[in-house]
Coordinates of C-alpha atoms and ligand atoms in Angstrom, one line a residue:
X1 CA -7.9 20.2 27.3
X2 CA -5.2 18.8 29.4
X3 CA -5.5 15.2 31.4
X4 CA -3.5 13.8 33.7
X5 CA -3.5 10.4 34.7
X6 CA -1.3 9.1 37.3
X7 CA 0.1 6.0 38.8
X8 CA -1.0 3.4 36.4
X9 CA 1.1 1.0 34.7
X10 CA 2.1 2.2 31.1
X11 CA 3.1 0.0 28.4
X12 CA 5.1 2.8 26.7
X13 CA 6.4 3.1 23.0
X14 CA 6.8 0.6 20.7
X15 CA 9.2 -1.6 22.4
X16 CA 5.6 -2.1 24.9
X17 CA 7.9 -1.6 27.9
X18 CA 5.9 -1.5 31.0
X19 CA 6.4 1.6 33.1
X20 CA 5.0 3.3 36.3
X21 CA 4.5 6.7 35.9
X22 CA 1.8 9.9 35.0
X23 CA 0.8 10.1 31.9
X24 CA 0.2 13.9 30.2
X25 CA -2.3 15.2 27.5
X26 CA -2.9 18.3 26.1
X27 CA -5.2 18.6 23.1
X28 CA -5.2 15.3 21.4
X29 CA -1.4 14.8 21.6
X30 CA 0.7 13.1 25.0
X31 CA 2.7 15.8 25.7
X32 CA 4.5 13.9 28.5
X33 CA 5.3 10.8 29.9
X34 CA 7.0 10.8 33.1
X35 CA 7.6 9.6 37.2
X36 CA 5.7 12.2 38.6
X37 CA 3.9 14.4 36.8
X38 CA 3.2 17.5 39.4
X39 CA 1.3 20.2 37.5
X40 CA -2.8 20.4 37.3
X41 CA -4.9 20.0 34.7
X42 CA -8.6 19.9 33.5
X43 CA -9.3 15.8 34.6
X44 CA -7.4 14.2 36.5
X45 CA -7.4 10.2 36.7
X46 CA -6.5 8.3 39.3
X47 CA -4.9 5.0 37.7
X48 CA -3.6 2.8 41.1
X49 CA -3.9 -1.0 40.4
X50 CA -4.5 0.3 36.7
X51 CA -3.1 -0.3 33.0
X52 CA -3.1 2.5 30.7
X53 CA -2.8 0.9 26.9
X54 CA -2.7 2.5 23.9
X55 CA -6.5 2.0 22.3
X56 CA -6.9 -0.4 19.8
X57 CA -7.1 -0.7 16.3
X58 CA -10.1 -3.1 15.2
X59 CA -8.2 -3.0 10.8
X60 CA -11.3 -5.0 9.6
X61 CA -14.7 -4.8 10.6
X62 CA -18.0 -3.8 8.8
X63 CA -19.7 -1.8 12.1
X64 CA -23.4 -1.8 10.6
X65 CA -23.8 -5.8 10.7
X66 CA -24.3 -5.5 14.4
X67 CA -27.6 -5.6 13.3
X68 CA -27.2 -9.1 12.0
X69 CA -26.2 -10.6 15.0
X70 CA -26.9 -13.9 15.2
X71 CA -29.1 -14.1 12.4
X72 CA -27.5 -16.9 11.2
X73 CA -24.5 -18.9 12.7
X74 CA -23.5 -22.2 11.4
X75 CA -23.1 -21.8 7.5
X76 CA -20.0 -21.7 5.1
X77 CA -19.6 -18.5 3.7
X78 CA -20.9 -18.3 0.4
X79 CA -23.8 -20.2 1.4
X80 CA -24.1 -17.3 4.7
X81 CA -23.8 -14.6 2.4
X82 CA -25.8 -15.9 -0.6
X83 CA -28.4 -17.1 1.3
X84 CA -28.9 -15.2 4.6
X85 CA -26.4 -12.2 4.9
X86 CA -27.1 -10.8 1.7
X87 CA -30.8 -11.5 1.5
X88 CA -31.3 -9.2 4.6
X89 CA -28.6 -6.4 3.4
X90 CA -31.1 -6.1 0.4
X91 CA -34.2 -4.7 2.7
X92 CA -31.6 -2.6 4.9
X93 CA -32.1 1.1 4.4
X94 CA -30.2 4.4 6.1
X95 CA -32.4 4.6 9.3
X96 CA -31.1 0.0 10.9
X97 CA -27.2 1.5 9.0
X98 CA -27.0 4.7 11.3
X99 CA -28.1 2.9 14.2
X100 CA -26.6 -0.6 13.7
X101 CA -23.6 1.5 13.4
X102 CA -24.0 3.7 16.7
X103 CA -24.4 -0.2 18.1
X104 CA -20.9 -0.9 16.6
X105 CA -19.1 2.4 18.2
X106 CA -20.9 1.6 21.6
X107 CA -19.4 -1.2 21.8
X108 CA -16.1 -1.0 20.9
X109 CA -15.5 1.7 22.7
X110 CA -16.5 0.0 25.8
X111 CA -14.3 -2.4 24.8
X112 CA -11.3 0.1 24.0
X113 CA -11.2 0.2 20.7
X114 CA -9.9 3.7 19.6
X115 CA -10.0 3.4 15.8
X116 CA -11.3 1.2 13.5
X117 CA -11.4 0.6 9.5
X118 CA -15.0 0.1 8.1
X119 CA -16.7 -1.7 4.8
X120 CA -20.4 -1.2 4.2
X121 CA -22.7 0.2 2.9
X122 CA -24.9 4.6 3.1
X123 CA -21.4 4.9 4.7
X124 CA -22.5 8.5 5.6
X125 CA -25.6 7.2 8.2
X126 CA -21.8 5.4 10.0
X127 CA -20.0 9.1 9.7
X128 CA -22.5 11.0 11.3
X129 CA -22.3 8.3 14.2
X130 CA -18.4 8.0 14.0
X131 CA -19.1 12.0 14.6
X132 CA -21.5 12.1 17.5
X133 CA -19.4 9.8 19.1
X134 CA -16.1 10.9 18.9
X135 CA -14.8 7.7 17.8
X136 CA -11.6 7.1 15.2
X137 CA -12.7 5.4 11.3
X138 CA -11.7 5.2 8.8
X139 CA -14.6 4.0 6.4
X140 CA -15.8 2.9 2.9
X141 CA -18.5 1.9 0.9
X142 CA -18.0 -1.7 -0.1
X143 CA -18.7 -1.6 -3.8
X144 CA -19.5 -5.0 -5.3
X145 CA -20.0 -4.5 -9.3
X146 CA -20.2 -8.1 -10.5
X147 CA -18.3 -7.7 -13.9
X148 CA -21.1 -4.9 -14.6
X149 CA -21.4 -2.1 -16.3
X150 CA -24.6 0.1 -15.0
X151 CA -23.5 -1.4 -11.3
X152 CA -19.8 -0.3 -12.0
X153 CA -21.2 3.4 -12.8
X154 CA -23.5 2.9 -9.8
X155 CA -20.6 1.8 -7.4
X156 CA -17.7 4.4 -8.4
X157 CA -21.2 6.8 -8.5
X158 CA -21.9 5.6 -4.4
X159 CA -18.4 6.3 -3.4
X160 CA -17.7 9.1 -5.0
X161 CA -20.7 10.8 -2.2
X162 CA -18.9 9.6 0.1
X163 CA -15.2 9.8 0.0
X164 CA -17.4 13.9 -0.2
X165 CA -19.8 13.9 2.3
X166 CA -16.5 12.8 4.5
X167 CA -14.5 15.2 2.4
X168 CA -17.2 17.8 3.9
X169 CA -18.3 16.5 7.5
X170 CA -13.9 17.8 7.3
X171 CA -13.4 16.0 10.8
X172 CA -10.4 15.2 11.4
X173 CA -11.4 11.5 13.4
X174 CA -13.2 11.0 10.6
X175 CA -11.3 9.3 6.8
X176 CA -12.7 8.4 3.2
X177 CA -10.7 5.2 2.1
X178 CA -11.7 3.0 -0.6
X179 CA -13.0 -0.3 -0.1
X180 CA -13.2 -2.9 -4.0
X181 CA -15.4 -6.0 -1.1
X182 CA -12.6 -8.4 -3.1
X183 CA -11.3 -9.8 -6.2
X184 CA -14.1 -12.4 -7.2
X185 CA -16.6 -9.2 -6.8
X186 CA -14.2 -6.2 -9.4
X187 CA -13.9 -6.3 -12.1
X188 CA -10.9 -5.5 -13.3
X189 CA -11.9 -2.9 -15.2
X190 CA -13.2 -1.1 -10.8
X191 CA -10.2 -2.3 -9.7
X192 CA -8.2 -0.1 -11.7
X193 CA -10.8 3.1 -12.1
X194 CA -9.6 2.2 -7.6
X195 CA -6.0 2.1 -7.9
X196 CA -6.1 5.7 -10.5
X197 CA -8.0 7.2 -8.2
X198 CA -6.7 6.6 -4.6
X199 CA -3.4 8.0 -6.4
X200 CA -4.8 10.9 -7.1
X201 CA -7.1 11.6 -4.5
X202 CA -3.7 10.2 -1.7
X203 CA -6.9 8.0 -0.3
X204 CA -5.8 4.3 1.0
X205 CA -7.7 1.5 -0.1
X206 CA -9.2 -1.2 1.8
X207 CA -10.4 -5.2 -0.2
X208 CA -11.2 -8.7 1.2
X209 CA -8.8 -11.3 -0.5
X210 CA -7.6 -14.4 -0.5
X211 CA -10.5 -15.9 1.8
X212 CA -10.7 -19.0 0.6
X213 CA -9.8 -22.3 -1.6
X214 CA -13.3 -21.0 -3.4
X215 CA -12.3 -17.9 -4.3
X216 CA -8.4 -18.4 -5.0
X217 CA -9.9 -21.2 -7.1
X218 CA -11.8 -19.2 -8.7
X219 CA -10.0 -15.9 -9.7
X220 CA -7.9 -19.0 -11.2
X221 CA -9.9 -20.6 -13.1
X222 CA -10.5 -16.9 -14.3
X223 CA -7.2 -14.7 -14.9
X224 CA -5.2 -17.4 -14.7
X225 CA -3.6 -16.6 -11.8
X226 CA -3.3 -16.0 -7.8
X227 CA -5.9 -12.9 -6.5
X228 CA -2.6 -11.7 -5.4
X229 CA -0.6 -11.8 -8.4
X230 CA -3.9 -10.7 -10.4
X231 CA -4.0 -7.7 -8.0
X232 CA -0.3 -7.5 -8.7
X233 CA -0.7 -7.5 -13.0
X234 CA -3.2 -4.4 -12.6
X235 CA -0.8 -2.7 -10.9
X236 CA -2.7 -2.0 -8.2
X237 CA -0.7 -2.4 -4.4
X238 CA 0.8 -1.1 -2.9
X239 CA 1.8 0.6 0.8
X240 CA -1.6 2.0 0.6
X241 CA -3.5 -0.8 0.0
X242 CA -4.9 -2.2 3.5
X243 CA -5.9 -6.3 2.8
X244 CA -8.4 -8.0 5.5
X245 CA -7.9 -11.9 5.9
X246 CA -4.8 -13.5 3.9
X247 CA -5.5 -16.8 4.6
X248 CA -4.7 -18.7 1.5
X249 CA -1.5 -18.1 0.4
X250 CA 1.2 -18.7 -2.0
X251 CA 4.8 -18.0 -1.2
X252 CA 4.8 -16.2 -4.4
X253 CA 2.4 -13.7 -3.0
X254 CA 3.2 -14.3 0.0
X255 CA 6.3 -12.3 -1.8
X256 CA 4.6 -9.8 -3.9
X257 CA 2.4 -7.9 -0.9
X258 CA 5.7 -8.1 1.4
X259 CA 7.1 -6.3 -2.3
X260 CA 4.6 -4.1 -1.4
X261 CA 4.4 -3.0 1.7
X262 CA 0.9 -4.8 1.9
X263 CA -0.5 -4.5 5.4
X264 CA -2.7 -8.1 5.3
X265 CA -5.4 -7.5 8.5
X266 CA -5.5 -11.3 10.3
X267 CA -9.2 -11.8 11.3
X268 CA -9.0 -15.2 13.6
X269 CA -12.1 -15.4 14.7
X270 CA -14.3 -14.8 11.8
X271 CA -11.5 -17.1 10.3
X272 CA -12.6 -19.6 12.6
X273 CA -16.0 -19.5 12.4
X274 CA -16.6 -19.2 8.7
X275 CA -14.0 -22.6 9.1
X276 CA -12.8 -20.4 5.5
X277 CA -9.1 -22.0 7.2
X278 CA -6.0 -20.7 8.9
X279 CA -3.6 -17.4 8.1
X280 CA -0.2 -18.5 7.7
X281 CA 0.8 -16.1 10.2
X282 CA 5.3 -17.4 10.4
X283 CA 5.1 -17.2 6.7
X284 CA 3.4 -13.5 6.5
X285 CA 6.2 -12.6 9.9
X286 CA 9.0 -14.2 8.4
X287 CA 8.3 -11.7 4.7
X288 CA 8.4 -9.3 6.2
X289 CA 4.3 -8.7 6.0
X290 CA 3.2 -6.1 8.3
X291 CA 0.3 -7.6 10.3
X292 CA -3.2 -6.0 11.6
X293 CA -6.1 -7.5 13.7
X294 CA -9.6 -7.6 13.2
X295 CA -12.5 -8.8 14.4
X296 CA -14.1 -8.5 11.0
X297 CA -18.0 -8.0 11.2
X298 CA -20.6 -9.4 14.5
X299 CA -22.5 -11.3 12.6
X300 CA -19.2 -13.0 12.0
X301 CA -18.0 -13.4 15.3
X302 CA -20.1 -12.5 17.4
X303 CA -18.7 -9.6 18.8
X304 CA -16.3 -6.6 18.7
X305 CA -13.6 -7.1 21.4
X306 CA -10.3 -6.5 20.3
X307 CA -9.1 -7.9 23.4
X308 CA -11.1 -11.8 22.8
X309 CA -9.2 -11.2 19.2
X310 CA -6.0 -11.5 20.4
X311 CA -6.6 -14.3 22.6
X312 CA -8.1 -16.3 19.6
X313 CA -5.3 -15.4 17.4
X314 CA -2.5 -15.9 19.4
X315 CA -4.3 -19.2 20.1
X316 CA -4.9 -20.5 16.7
X317 CA -1.2 -20.8 15.7
X318 CA -0.5 -21.9 17.8
X319 CA -2.8 -25.3 17.6
X320 CA -2.2 -24.3 14.3
X321 CA 1.3 -25.3 14.0
X322 CA 1.5 -27.6 17.3
X323 CA 3.9 -24.5 18.6
X324 CA 3.2 -22.6 22.0
X325 CA 6.1 -20.0 21.3
X326 CA 4.1 -19.4 18.0
X327 CA 2.4 -15.4 18.1
X328 CA 3.3 -14.6 21.8
X329 CA 1.7 -12.2 23.4
X330 CA 3.9 -9.2 22.0
X331 CA 3.7 -10.1 18.5
X332 CA -0.2 -9.8 18.9
X333 CA -0.8 -7.4 20.6
X334 CA 1.7 -5.2 18.3
X335 CA -1.1 -6.9 15.7
X336 CA -3.8 -5.1 18.0
X337 CA -1.9 -1.2 17.9
X338 CA 1.0 -0.4 16.3
X339 CA 0.4 -2.5 13.5
X340 CA -3.1 -1.2 12.2
X341 CA -0.8 2.2 13.0
X342 CA 1.3 1.6 10.9
X343 CA -1.4 0.4 8.1
X344 CA -3.1 3.2 8.2
X345 CA -0.2 5.7 8.2
X346 CA -1.6 7.0 11.6
X347 CA 0.3 9.0 14.7
X348 CA -0.7 6.5 17.5
X349 CA -1.2 2.7 18.4
X350 CA 1.9 3.7 20.8
X351 CA 2.2 6.0 24.5
X352 CA 4.8 8.0 23.3
X353 CA 5.3 12.4 24.4
X354 CA 4.4 13.8 20.7
X355 CA 1.7 10.6 19.5
X356 CA -2.8 11.4 19.6
X357 CA -4.2 10.7 22.6
X358 CA -5.5 7.2 22.1
X359 CA -6.0 5.4 24.5
X360 CA -7.1 3.5 27.3
X361 CA -7.4 2.3 31.3
X362 CA -8.2 -1.1 32.1
X363 CA -9.2 -1.6 35.1
X364 CA -6.5 -4.7 36.8
X365 CA -8.5 -4.4 40.5
X366 CA -10.1 -7.5 39.1
X367 CA -9.5 -11.4 40.2
X368 CA -9.0 -12.4 36.4
X369 CA -6.3 -9.6 36.5
X370 CA -4.1 -10.6 39.2
X371 CA -1.7 -11.1 40.3
X372 CA 0.3 -8.3 38.0
X373 CA 2.8 -10.8 36.5
X374 CA 2.3 -9.8 33.4
X375 CA 0.9 -7.5 31.8
X376 CA 1.2 -7.4 28.4
X377 CA -0.2 -11.1 29.6
X378 CA -3.0 -10.9 30.9
X379 CA -4.4 -8.1 27.9
X380 CA -3.8 -10.8 25.6
X381 CA -4.4 -14.6 27.4
X382 CA -7.4 -12.9 30.9
X383 CA -8.7 -10.1 29.3
X384 CA -11.6 -9.1 28.2
X385 CA -13.1 -6.0 26.9
X386 CA -15.6 -5.7 29.8
X387 CA -13.1 -4.7 31.7
X388 CA -11.6 -1.5 29.6
X389 CA -12.9 1.6 32.3
X390 CA -12.2 4.7 31.0
X391 CA -11.9 5.2 26.6
X392 CA -10.1 8.0 25.6
X393 CA -9.8 8.9 21.4
X394 CA -8.1 12.5 20.0
X395 CA -7.8 13.7 23.2
X396 CA -11.4 13.5 24.7
X397 CA -12.7 11.1 27.1
X398 CA -15.5 9.2 26.1
X399 CA -15.7 6.7 28.8
X400 CA -15.1 7.5 32.0
X401 CA -15.3 4.3 34.3
X402 CA -17.5 2.1 32.5
X403 CA -20.1 5.4 31.0
X404 CA -20.5 6.5 27.6
X405 CA -19.6 10.1 28.3
X406 CA -20.8 10.8 24.8
X407 CA -23.9 8.6 23.4
X408 CA -26.8 7.6 25.5
X409 CA -26.4 3.6 25.3
X410 CA -30.2 2.5 26.3
X411 CA -31.3 4.9 24.0
X412 CA -29.2 3.2 21.4
X413 CA -30.0 -0.8 23.2
X414 CA -33.5 0.1 23.0
X415 CA -33.3 1.2 18.8
X416 CA -31.9 -2.1 17.4
X417 CA -35.0 -3.2 18.7
X418 CA -36.8 -1.4 17.4
X419 CA -35.5 -0.9 14.1
X420 CA -34.4 -4.8 13.8
X421 CA -37.7 -6.1 15.1
X422 CA -39.5 -6.6 11.2
X423 CA -36.1 -7.8 9.5
X424 CA -35.2 -11.2 10.2
X425 CA -39.2 -12.0 9.1
Ligands
NI501 NI1 -14.6 -8.4 6.0

C-alpha cells in the first residue's frame, strides 16, 4: 500500500521548515520527501493549497468522557468530581465506554489527532474502538485505591487484565501503559507496585500530578513533602513517566522533573475551565522539561480539538505573563506534535524520511487561512480541527476529504445519544 501526496506545503523535520514538496508513503512509513516525485502509488492525493502537518498527539485525555460532555459545567474540581462526575461514572457500563470512546476517537480523527494517551476504566472497550478506527493509542486503566488494601488488589487485577488484553490484541498501534490516577488517590504501596511492574514489563506510566493547590496542600499534610518530592522519594519518577497538569510546581520540583526526564502534559483548557491555575510553562521549559499537550477529558474542555488547544495554550501564557513573546507558535506546535512523540518514545510527530506515516492534510483553501503568510502561525492561531480534511495513521487513510473511511459516523452519533439517555436522570 503506497500513498503519494503532491503539491502541498509540508512542515518538514524537527525544525518545522515549511517546504513545497511531495511525500511518498510506503507501508506505515514516510519513505521520500522531495520537490517532485514522479513514481506511481496506489493512492495519489493532490494537496494544492493545502498543508501537510505531522498528526497531533493528544498526550492526556479520557476519551469515553465524551459521554459526560456538557452534563456539569462551571464547578470547582472536587465538587465537579465528587458530586457530578464520579456518581455518573459509577453507572457507566462497558457499552457506554465503547460508544463514548468511539465518539471521542471519531472526533479526534476528524480534528487531526493521530495518537492519544488515555486513562479510564473498561479500557478493553476503548482498545476495541481504537482497533476498529485504525487510530494509534496508549491506554491505561485509571487506578484509585484511596489506601484501601482490598481496593488496591482489585485495581491491580484490573490493570493486569488490561495489560493482558492489549498484549493478546497484538495491534502495532495500541500500547498499554500504567495509570495510577494521582498521588492523592493512590497509596504509596500502589505507586510502588506500579513502578516495579512498569520497569519489569517495560511499559510506561501516566498519572495526574500537581493539578490543584489543594492537592499539593493535602500531600504536604499527609507526607510532609510536595507531590513531586513524594513520588521521587518512592523512586517512582523516570523518563517513562508522563504526568498530566503540573500546574502548582516549586522550583525544587521542576528541577527533579528535569533531572528524571519526566514529561509534563499541559492541559490549558481544562486548567482554565476548572480554575485550577496556570502551568509555569516558562520555568519548565527553562529547566529543560519536555512539555507535551493534551485536551484532558471532554467534560472539562469540552472538546478534543488539538488545534484549538494550541491557541488556548499560546494565549494563556501571554496574558498570564503580560508578555506576548511567551509560548510562541513554534514552541506550542512542538508541544502538540514532536514533544508528545518524545514522551512516548514514538518515531512520529515529525515529517521526515523513515518516520511513521502519521500525518494530516489541512485545507488552507479557506478565507480564514489566507493569505498563507505563516503556515505554523495559521495552524496555531487561525485554524481549528474542522479544517483538517485528511488523516493518515500508520500509513493508512482514516479520513479522506472530510469523510471518515474506517467508522460509520452517523451510527456513532446515534448510539452516543441512545446510550446516555437514562444516565443524567
Ligand atoms: Ni485528566
